[in-house]
Amino acid sequence: MDFLKSAVASAIAKGPPFPYNFGDKVDFDPSIWTLYNGTRREDGSNCSIFSFDISANRSALPLAKNALKKLRTLRHPGVIKVLDTVETDSYIYIATERLVPLSWHVKRKSLSPETAKWGLCSVAKTLKFINGDASSIHGNLKVASVYTSESGEWKLGGFEVLSNVKDDDALIYRYGGVVPDSGRYTPPELANGGWDVIKKSPHHAVDSYDFGILIYEVFNGSFMGSDQLGQTKSIPPSMQASYKRLINANPKARLSAAHFLEQGLRTGSFFDSPLIKLTEGVDNLGVKSETEREAFLEDLDQLSDDFPEDFFKMKVLPELLKSVEFGGGGPKAFGVVMKIATKLSNEDFDTKVTPVVIRLFGNPDRAIRVCLLDNLSLMIDRLPQKVVNDKIFPQIVAGFTDVAPIVREQTLKSVLVIITKLSDRTINGDLLRYLAKTANDEQPGIRTNTTICLGKIAKYLGTSNRAKVLIAAFTRSLRDPFVHARNASLMALAVTVEYFSSEDCATRLIPAVSPLLVDKEKLIRDQANKTMDVYLQRIRKAQQDMPETVIPPETAQPRMSTPQPAEAAAATGSGAAAAAWAGWAISSFTNKLSSAAGEMQPNGSGAPSPVPSASGLSTPTSTTTPKRPTSSSASALHRQALKSPSPSTTTTTTPSMGDSFFADPEPQEDDADAWGDMGDMNDDDVAGDDNWGASSEHSQPASAAAKRSVSSSSKQPSTTTITSFGGGGGGVGGDDDGEPDFAGWLAAQAEKKKNPLAAAPKTLPKGLAKTGGAKVGPTSTTAVKKTLPLSKKPAPAIVKKIDTKPKMDVDGDDGWGDGW
């Protein structure tokens, strides 16, 4: 092979210039020619080269020269197209369009019945031209003489013995039997009487017989001899009658190619097919009238998938693209273009279809725009991402604002097709801005489709603003009056739950879905229930990963009377539990009592004494507050506090007035226990809430019967003695800023019961009595307690206090609305 190429190259170098390069050798049936694939040097375009070596096959030189002559002079669409020829004393080169031997397809049986009919129709037309207009006889018609071009069209060659019937010394009479493999294809009359018999028969008889053999071989895959021609099983039934007339043994009874073609093109006959009609009308599609063009495109659209791909790619597709872009082919022509384009390779699509599609998207014709959007799914995989993002999408977005609703809707649907070809910047920028407009479209269907579109492209949105965009869009659509818009929003929320945080699900989405649980439409109620279940499951799943509490552990020291967890855990039995509860209650009570301040003067019956007026006389007053019973223990405490005058008092009183004022009643047996005493004191505290905060000198006595006379010459200022319960050792206590010792106070009360006369000291320690009015603050368990020290006691050990005040909620209602 290398030697042959070198020999050919050296021959070219010595002979006339031949501007084509030889490629691989093509194997085909026996012939006087050697076929090569070649390329044109100027532009690298494909071609085929028929080479004849004169020195190696000089006996067949007249056949080669005859073929060269006929190919140069015979022009027909069904004849091989010659590009260039070179003839020297040593070789003959014929450069033609790129060809493939038909025998390749026939032996592989790769031809569909429709493609076979289409090719045979083309050969019949060419043969009709040769026998009729050219008045010639082919004489070498067989499978080896037929080739297919790059467009898939069948081209006729093998013109070695083609002769004009008017020439008495025609080549066919002398060299008809020299053609390779002519014995299988020779008609019976020539096999018996020689090639001179042609002069006695119709000149089409030889070619008609050979055409019948070609039909048989195309549909059966091979031909071994004339005895097989009677087997018509593989031949289409509609063609069998005409086929039998072609292979008639009587040359005068044989059907000519022209008559065979005429019968086949009749309505309903074997050549009446859309594919054959297409070949007749595609060349002049641009000049057809609108009616003819519509009829042509209708036939073209009915083609099945077995049409010849090469023919549509090379011949039909360019004509259709021209018709769509310039000739008014319209959407129907573009639909056929897309059907053909599915058979193209990616390289062919980029070179033939993509440039036209880019230009068509800029076409203002709405019909073309809708057709492009409808067929976008067929070509999106073939279009490069850069082309879609930079050239096609900027043209598509004009449809979002088009006045025609059909254009807006088709543009919206196309987003799902092109979303994979758009950059993140385009998706989160321009696309979302246009979708925000369609979400408020006046057409409810477009609003609904916008919600569906957002739900399907959610995974392509940026993570930084995806939840914000989807929540705003879906919650708005939940309030849409159009029922299908609400339903679409609910379904979109259900499928996009993974993109929302658990906080958004609980605080924003579930409250938005809840009203639809009672929607007037059952369709919405059912879907709302399904969506609600999805979000509740999401929240329950999130709860499993949440801590039990976020409150930090307490670090403050507990108060003395507050039961600690360790103590509560150590205590067993009902007695321990009751003691812990009692300690807590007593702490609250003593906090109230120790925080009180004011002027109180007990009278003989234990009720407060009236305040002296400016004239020194006691002014009786009445109040609506009912009298409260007092216990003997409380009276004893007041007598103990008021037994001695305040050390800071300088005013003197008459003995009779002092004796009567400070006269001690007879000791009474105190039958009340400690809880009773505490209850009385608490009652006094509650009853005083009406005038809480007022000065004690403006307080009115609770009983109108308690009247006293005071000397006008000398006024005894009212004094208030506050006895602090507790202290370090129990008695009348010191100021230790700790909790009162209630147990010590109870012990003192018990001792007083045993010896009432010795219970109270005759004089109070210095500094116990307090002169002047003091305002009483509000009672609170958390108020600061002030006690007046009666005696200095050793300070007890400092114990940690527990702050029982509820922790402030940082995320209060003030920030609640920020999330909406």
Short mmCIF file of N, CA and C in Angstrom, two decimals, residues 80-190:
data_model
loop_
_atom_site.label_atom_id
_atom_site.label_comp_id
_atom_site.label_asym_id
_atom_site.label_seq_id
_atom_site.Cartn_x
_atom_site.Cartn_y
_atom_site.Cartn_z
N ILE A 80 -22.52 10.91 -11.16
CA ILE A 80 -21.40 11.30 -10.30
C ILE A 80 -20.90 12.67 -10.72
N LYS A 81 -20.68 13.53 -9.71
CA LYS A 81 -20.21 14.89 -9.97
C LYS A 81 -18.68 14.89 -10.05
N VAL A 82 -18.16 15.33 -11.20
CA VAL A 82 -16.72 15.36 -11.42
C VAL A 82 -16.17 16.72 -11.01
N LEU A 83 -15.09 16.70 -10.23
CA LEU A 83 -14.43 17.93 -9.79
C LEU A 83 -13.24 18.29 -10.68
N ASP A 84 -12.44 17.31 -11.05
CA ASP A 84 -11.26 17.56 -11.85
C ASP A 84 -10.77 16.23 -12.43
N THR A 85 -10.06 16.32 -13.53
CA THR A 85 -9.50 15.12 -14.17
C THR A 85 -8.09 15.42 -14.65
N VAL A 86 -7.28 14.36 -14.71
CA VAL A 86 -5.92 14.43 -15.22
C VAL A 86 -5.68 13.16 -16.06
N GLU A 87 -5.20 13.34 -17.27
CA GLU A 87 -4.92 12.21 -18.16
C GLU A 87 -3.51 12.36 -18.71
N THR A 88 -2.72 11.34 -18.52
CA THR A 88 -1.34 11.30 -19.04
C THR A 88 -1.13 9.97 -19.75
N ASP A 89 0.08 9.74 -20.18
CA ASP A 89 0.41 8.48 -20.86
C ASP A 89 0.49 7.31 -19.90
N SER A 90 0.58 7.60 -18.65
CA SER A 90 0.75 6.53 -17.67
C SER A 90 -0.44 6.37 -16.71
N TYR A 91 -1.27 7.32 -16.58
CA TYR A 91 -2.39 7.22 -15.62
C TYR A 91 -3.51 8.15 -16.03
N ILE A 92 -4.67 7.87 -15.44
CA ILE A 92 -5.85 8.72 -15.57
C ILE A 92 -6.42 8.90 -14.15
N TYR A 93 -6.60 10.14 -13.74
CA TYR A 93 -7.18 10.44 -12.43
C TYR A 93 -8.47 11.23 -12.63
N ILE A 94 -9.48 10.81 -11.91
CA ILE A 94 -10.76 11.52 -11.94
C ILE A 94 -11.13 11.85 -10.48
N ALA A 95 -11.16 13.13 -10.16
CA ALA A 95 -11.55 13.58 -8.81
C ALA A 95 -13.03 13.90 -8.81
N THR A 96 -13.76 13.27 -7.88
CA THR A 96 -15.21 13.44 -7.80
C THR A 96 -15.61 13.81 -6.38
N GLU A 97 -16.87 14.06 -6.20
CA GLU A 97 -17.40 14.24 -4.84
C GLU A 97 -17.15 12.98 -4.03
N ARG A 98 -17.14 13.12 -2.71
CA ARG A 98 -16.88 11.96 -1.85
C ARG A 98 -17.99 10.92 -2.05
N LEU A 99 -17.56 9.69 -2.36
CA LEU A 99 -18.49 8.61 -2.68
C LEU A 99 -18.22 7.39 -1.81
N VAL A 100 -19.27 6.63 -1.62
CA VAL A 100 -19.18 5.34 -0.93
C VAL A 100 -19.90 4.32 -1.80
N PRO A 101 -19.29 3.18 -2.10
CA PRO A 101 -19.95 2.17 -2.94
C PRO A 101 -21.26 1.70 -2.32
N LEU A 102 -22.28 1.61 -3.14
CA LEU A 102 -23.58 1.13 -2.65
C LEU A 102 -23.49 -0.32 -2.17
N SER A 103 -22.56 -1.05 -2.71
CA SER A 103 -22.43 -2.46 -2.33
C SER A 103 -22.16 -2.61 -0.83
N TRP A 104 -21.52 -1.61 -0.20
CA TRP A 104 -21.31 -1.69 1.24
C TRP A 104 -22.62 -1.79 1.98
N HIS A 105 -23.57 -0.95 1.64
CA HIS A 105 -24.87 -0.94 2.33
C HIS A 105 -25.70 -2.17 1.97
N VAL A 106 -25.57 -2.62 0.72
CA VAL A 106 -26.38 -3.76 0.27
C VAL A 106 -25.92 -5.04 0.97
N LYS A 107 -24.61 -5.23 1.05
CA LYS A 107 -24.10 -6.45 1.69
C LYS A 107 -24.43 -6.48 3.19
N ARG A 108 -24.43 -5.31 3.82
CA ARG A 108 -24.78 -5.24 5.25
C ARG A 108 -26.29 -5.20 5.47
N LYS A 109 -27.03 -5.04 4.43
CA LYS A 109 -28.49 -4.93 4.50
C LYS A 109 -28.92 -3.81 5.46
N SER A 110 -28.24 -2.70 5.32
CA SER A 110 -28.49 -1.56 6.19
C SER A 110 -29.49 -0.57 5.60
N LEU A 111 -30.04 -0.88 4.45
CA LEU A 111 -30.98 0.02 3.79
C LEU A 111 -32.40 -0.31 4.21
N SER A 112 -33.13 0.70 4.67
CA SER A 112 -34.55 0.50 4.98
C SER A 112 -35.34 0.43 3.68
N PRO A 113 -36.52 -0.15 3.71
CA PRO A 113 -37.32 -0.23 2.47
C PRO A 113 -37.60 1.13 1.86
N GLU A 114 -37.87 2.15 2.72
CA GLU A 114 -38.15 3.48 2.17
C GLU A 114 -36.90 4.08 1.54
N THR A 115 -35.76 3.89 2.17
CA THR A 115 -34.52 4.41 1.60
C THR A 115 -34.18 3.68 0.30
N ALA A 116 -34.43 2.37 0.26
CA ALA A 116 -34.18 1.62 -0.97
C ALA A 116 -35.09 2.11 -2.10
N LYS A 117 -36.34 2.35 -1.81
CA LYS A 117 -37.24 2.88 -2.85
C LYS A 117 -36.77 4.25 -3.33
N TRP A 118 -36.38 5.08 -2.35
CA TRP A 118 -35.92 6.42 -2.71
C TRP A 118 -34.69 6.37 -3.61
N GLY A 119 -33.75 5.47 -3.33
CA GLY A 119 -32.56 5.34 -4.16
C GLY A 119 -32.87 4.77 -5.53
N LEU A 120 -33.72 3.75 -5.58
CA LEU A 120 -34.09 3.17 -6.87
C LEU A 120 -34.84 4.16 -7.75
N CYS A 121 -35.64 5.02 -7.10
CA CYS A 121 -36.34 6.05 -7.86
C CYS A 121 -35.33 7.01 -8.49
N SER A 122 -34.28 7.35 -7.73
CA SER A 122 -33.26 8.24 -8.26
C SER A 122 -32.53 7.60 -9.43
N VAL A 123 -32.19 6.29 -9.34
CA VAL A 123 -31.52 5.59 -10.42
C VAL A 123 -32.43 5.51 -11.64
N ALA A 124 -33.73 5.27 -11.40
CA ALA A 124 -34.68 5.20 -12.52
C ALA A 124 -34.76 6.53 -13.27
N LYS A 125 -34.70 7.63 -12.53
CA LYS A 125 -34.73 8.94 -13.18
C LYS A 125 -33.46 9.16 -14.01
N THR A 126 -32.32 8.75 -13.46
CA THR A 126 -31.06 8.92 -14.18
C THR A 126 -31.05 8.03 -15.44
N LEU A 127 -31.54 6.80 -15.29
CA LEU A 127 -31.58 5.89 -16.42
C LEU A 127 -32.55 6.37 -17.49
N LYS A 128 -33.64 6.94 -17.06
CA LYS A 128 -34.58 7.54 -18.01
C LYS A 128 -33.91 8.64 -18.82
N PHE A 129 -33.09 9.45 -18.15
CA PHE A 129 -32.38 10.52 -18.83
C PHE A 129 -31.37 9.94 -19.84
N ILE A 130 -30.65 8.90 -19.43
CA ILE A 130 -29.64 8.33 -20.32
C ILE A 130 -30.30 7.69 -21.55
N ASN A 131 -31.35 6.90 -21.34
CA ASN A 131 -32.01 6.23 -22.45
C ASN A 131 -32.83 7.18 -23.31
N GLY A 132 -33.40 8.20 -22.67
CA GLY A 132 -34.27 9.08 -23.43
C GLY A 132 -33.58 10.30 -23.95
N ASP A 133 -33.27 11.25 -23.08
CA ASP A 133 -32.68 12.52 -23.52
C ASP A 133 -31.29 12.34 -24.12
N ALA A 134 -30.50 11.45 -23.55
CA ALA A 134 -29.14 11.24 -24.06
C ALA A 134 -29.08 10.22 -25.18
N SER A 135 -30.17 9.50 -25.43
CA SER A 135 -30.22 8.48 -26.49
C SER A 135 -29.03 7.53 -26.39
N SER A 136 -28.83 7.06 -25.19
CA SER A 136 -27.65 6.22 -24.95
C SER A 136 -28.05 4.95 -24.22
N ILE A 137 -27.09 4.03 -24.23
CA ILE A 137 -27.25 2.77 -23.49
C ILE A 137 -26.14 2.73 -22.44
N HIS A 138 -26.54 2.49 -21.21
CA HIS A 138 -25.53 2.41 -20.14
C HIS A 138 -24.72 1.14 -20.31
N GLY A 139 -25.38 0.01 -20.37
CA GLY A 139 -24.72 -1.26 -20.66
C GLY A 139 -23.95 -1.86 -19.51
N ASN A 140 -23.81 -1.18 -18.36
CA ASN A 140 -23.02 -1.71 -17.23
C ASN A 140 -23.71 -1.41 -15.91
N LEU A 141 -25.04 -1.43 -15.92
CA LEU A 141 -25.81 -1.08 -14.72
C LEU A 141 -25.83 -2.27 -13.75
N LYS A 142 -25.28 -2.06 -12.56
CA LYS A 142 -25.23 -3.07 -11.51
C LYS A 142 -24.93 -2.36 -10.19
N VAL A 143 -24.87 -3.11 -9.10
CA VAL A 143 -24.64 -2.52 -7.79
C VAL A 143 -23.28 -1.84 -7.74
N ALA A 144 -22.28 -2.41 -8.41
CA ALA A 144 -20.93 -1.85 -8.39
C ALA A 144 -20.84 -0.53 -9.13
N SER A 145 -21.84 -0.21 -9.95
CA SER A 145 -21.83 1.04 -10.71
C SER A 145 -22.56 2.17 -9.98
N VAL A 146 -23.14 1.89 -8.84
CA VAL A 146 -23.92 2.88 -8.10
C VAL A 146 -23.17 3.22 -6.81
N TYR A 147 -23.14 4.51 -6.47
CA TYR A 147 -22.44 5.01 -5.29
C TYR A 147 -23.41 5.92 -4.51
N THR A 148 -23.08 6.12 -3.25
CA THR A 148 -23.83 7.07 -2.44
C THR A 148 -22.94 8.25 -2.08
N SER A 149 -23.50 9.43 -2.19
CA SER A 149 -22.75 10.64 -1.88
C SER A 149 -22.80 10.92 -0.38
N GLU A 150 -22.15 12.02 0.05
CA GLU A 150 -22.19 12.40 1.46
C GLU A 150 -23.60 12.74 1.92
N SER A 151 -24.42 13.16 0.99
CA SER A 151 -25.82 13.47 1.33
C SER A 151 -26.72 12.24 1.29
N GLY A 152 -26.15 11.09 0.97
CA GLY A 152 -26.94 9.86 0.92
C GLY A 152 -27.62 9.60 -0.40
N GLU A 153 -27.47 10.49 -1.34
CA GLU A 153 -28.10 10.30 -2.65
C GLU A 153 -27.35 9.25 -3.46
N TRP A 154 -28.13 8.53 -4.25
CA TRP A 154 -27.55 7.49 -5.09
C TRP A 154 -27.07 8.13 -6.38
N LYS A 155 -25.78 7.88 -6.69
CA LYS A 155 -25.17 8.43 -7.89
C LYS A 155 -24.76 7.29 -8.83
N LEU A 156 -25.01 7.49 -10.11
CA LEU A 156 -24.74 6.46 -11.11
C LEU A 156 -23.39 6.71 -11.78
N GLY A 157 -22.57 5.66 -11.87
CA GLY A 157 -21.27 5.70 -12.55
C GLY A 157 -21.14 4.49 -13.47
N GLY A 158 -19.89 4.02 -13.61
CA GLY A 158 -19.68 2.85 -14.46
C GLY A 158 -19.96 3.10 -15.93
N PHE A 159 -19.44 4.22 -16.41
CA PHE A 159 -19.74 4.62 -17.78
C PHE A 159 -18.71 4.05 -18.77
N GLU A 160 -18.11 2.92 -18.46
CA GLU A 160 -17.05 2.38 -19.30
C GLU A 160 -17.54 2.05 -20.73
N VAL A 161 -18.78 1.56 -20.87
CA VAL A 161 -19.30 1.18 -22.18
C VAL A 161 -20.51 2.01 -22.58
N LEU A 162 -20.76 3.09 -21.89
CA LEU A 162 -21.92 3.93 -22.22
C LEU A 162 -21.74 4.46 -23.65
N SER A 163 -22.77 4.22 -24.46
CA SER A 163 -22.64 4.56 -25.88
C SER A 163 -23.93 5.16 -26.39
N ASN A 164 -23.77 5.99 -27.42
CA ASN A 164 -24.92 6.58 -28.07
C ASN A 164 -25.43 5.61 -29.13
N VAL A 165 -26.72 5.40 -29.14
CA VAL A 165 -27.31 4.43 -30.07
C VAL A 165 -27.18 4.90 -31.50
N LYS A 166 -26.98 6.16 -31.72
CA LYS A 166 -26.88 6.68 -33.08
C LYS A 166 -25.49 6.44 -33.68
N ASP A 167 -24.57 6.03 -32.86
CA ASP A 167 -23.22 5.78 -33.32
C ASP A 167 -23.14 4.33 -33.80
N ASP A 168 -22.86 4.18 -35.09
CA ASP A 168 -22.80 2.81 -35.63
C ASP A 168 -21.60 2.04 -35.09
N ASP A 169 -20.53 2.75 -34.77
CA ASP A 169 -19.33 2.09 -34.25
C ASP A 169 -19.21 2.33 -32.75
N ALA A 170 -20.32 2.16 -32.04
CA ALA A 170 -20.34 2.41 -30.60
C ALA A 170 -19.44 1.42 -29.88
N LEU A 171 -18.89 1.88 -28.78
CA LEU A 171 -17.95 1.06 -28.00
C LEU A 171 -18.62 -0.16 -27.41
N ILE A 172 -19.91 -0.07 -27.10
CA ILE A 172 -20.60 -1.15 -26.41
C ILE A 172 -20.66 -2.41 -27.26
N TYR A 173 -20.64 -2.29 -28.56
CA TYR A 173 -20.74 -3.46 -29.41
C TYR A 173 -19.46 -4.29 -29.36
N ARG A 174 -18.33 -3.64 -29.15
CA ARG A 174 -17.04 -4.33 -29.17
C ARG A 174 -16.52 -4.66 -27.78
N TYR A 175 -16.83 -3.83 -26.78
CA TYR A 175 -16.24 -4.02 -25.45
C TYR A 175 -17.28 -4.35 -24.36
N GLY A 176 -18.54 -4.59 -24.74
CA GLY A 176 -19.55 -4.88 -23.75
C GLY A 176 -19.23 -6.10 -22.91
N GLY A 177 -18.61 -7.10 -23.51
CA GLY A 177 -18.29 -8.31 -22.75
C GLY A 177 -16.97 -8.24 -22.04
N VAL A 178 -16.18 -7.14 -22.21
CA VAL A 178 -14.88 -7.00 -21.55
C VAL A 178 -15.02 -6.43 -20.14
N VAL A 179 -16.13 -5.78 -19.88
CA VAL A 179 -16.34 -5.17 -18.55
C VAL A 179 -16.27 -6.26 -17.49
N PRO A 180 -15.53 -6.02 -16.36
CA PRO A 180 -15.43 -7.03 -15.31
C PRO A 180 -16.80 -7.43 -14.76
N ASP A 181 -16.96 -8.72 -14.54
CA ASP A 181 -18.16 -9.31 -13.94
C ASP A 181 -19.41 -9.05 -14.78
N SER A 182 -19.23 -8.91 -16.09
CA SER A 182 -20.40 -8.65 -16.93
C SER A 182 -21.21 -9.91 -17.19
N GLY A 183 -20.63 -11.08 -16.99
CA GLY A 183 -21.34 -12.32 -17.29
C GLY A 183 -22.59 -12.50 -16.45
N ARG A 184 -22.57 -12.10 -15.17
CA ARG A 184 -23.75 -12.29 -14.30
C ARG A 184 -24.90 -11.37 -14.71
N TYR A 185 -24.58 -10.24 -15.29
CA TYR A 185 -25.61 -9.24 -15.54
C TYR A 185 -26.01 -9.14 -17.02
N THR A 186 -25.47 -9.98 -17.85
CA THR A 186 -25.79 -9.92 -19.28
C THR A 186 -27.18 -10.48 -19.53
N PRO A 187 -28.05 -9.73 -20.27
CA PRO A 187 -29.39 -10.25 -20.58
C PRO A 187 -29.30 -11.55 -21.39
N PRO A 188 -30.33 -12.38 -21.32
CA PRO A 188 -30.26 -13.69 -22.02
C PRO A 188 -30.08 -13.56 -23.53
N GLU A 189 -30.68 -12.55 -24.16
CA GLU A 189 -30.55 -12.43 -25.61
C GLU A 189 -29.12 -12.09 -26.01
N LEU A 190 -28.41 -11.31 -25.16
CA LEU A 190 -27.03 -10.99 -25.47
C LEU A 190 -26.11 -12.17 -25.17
#
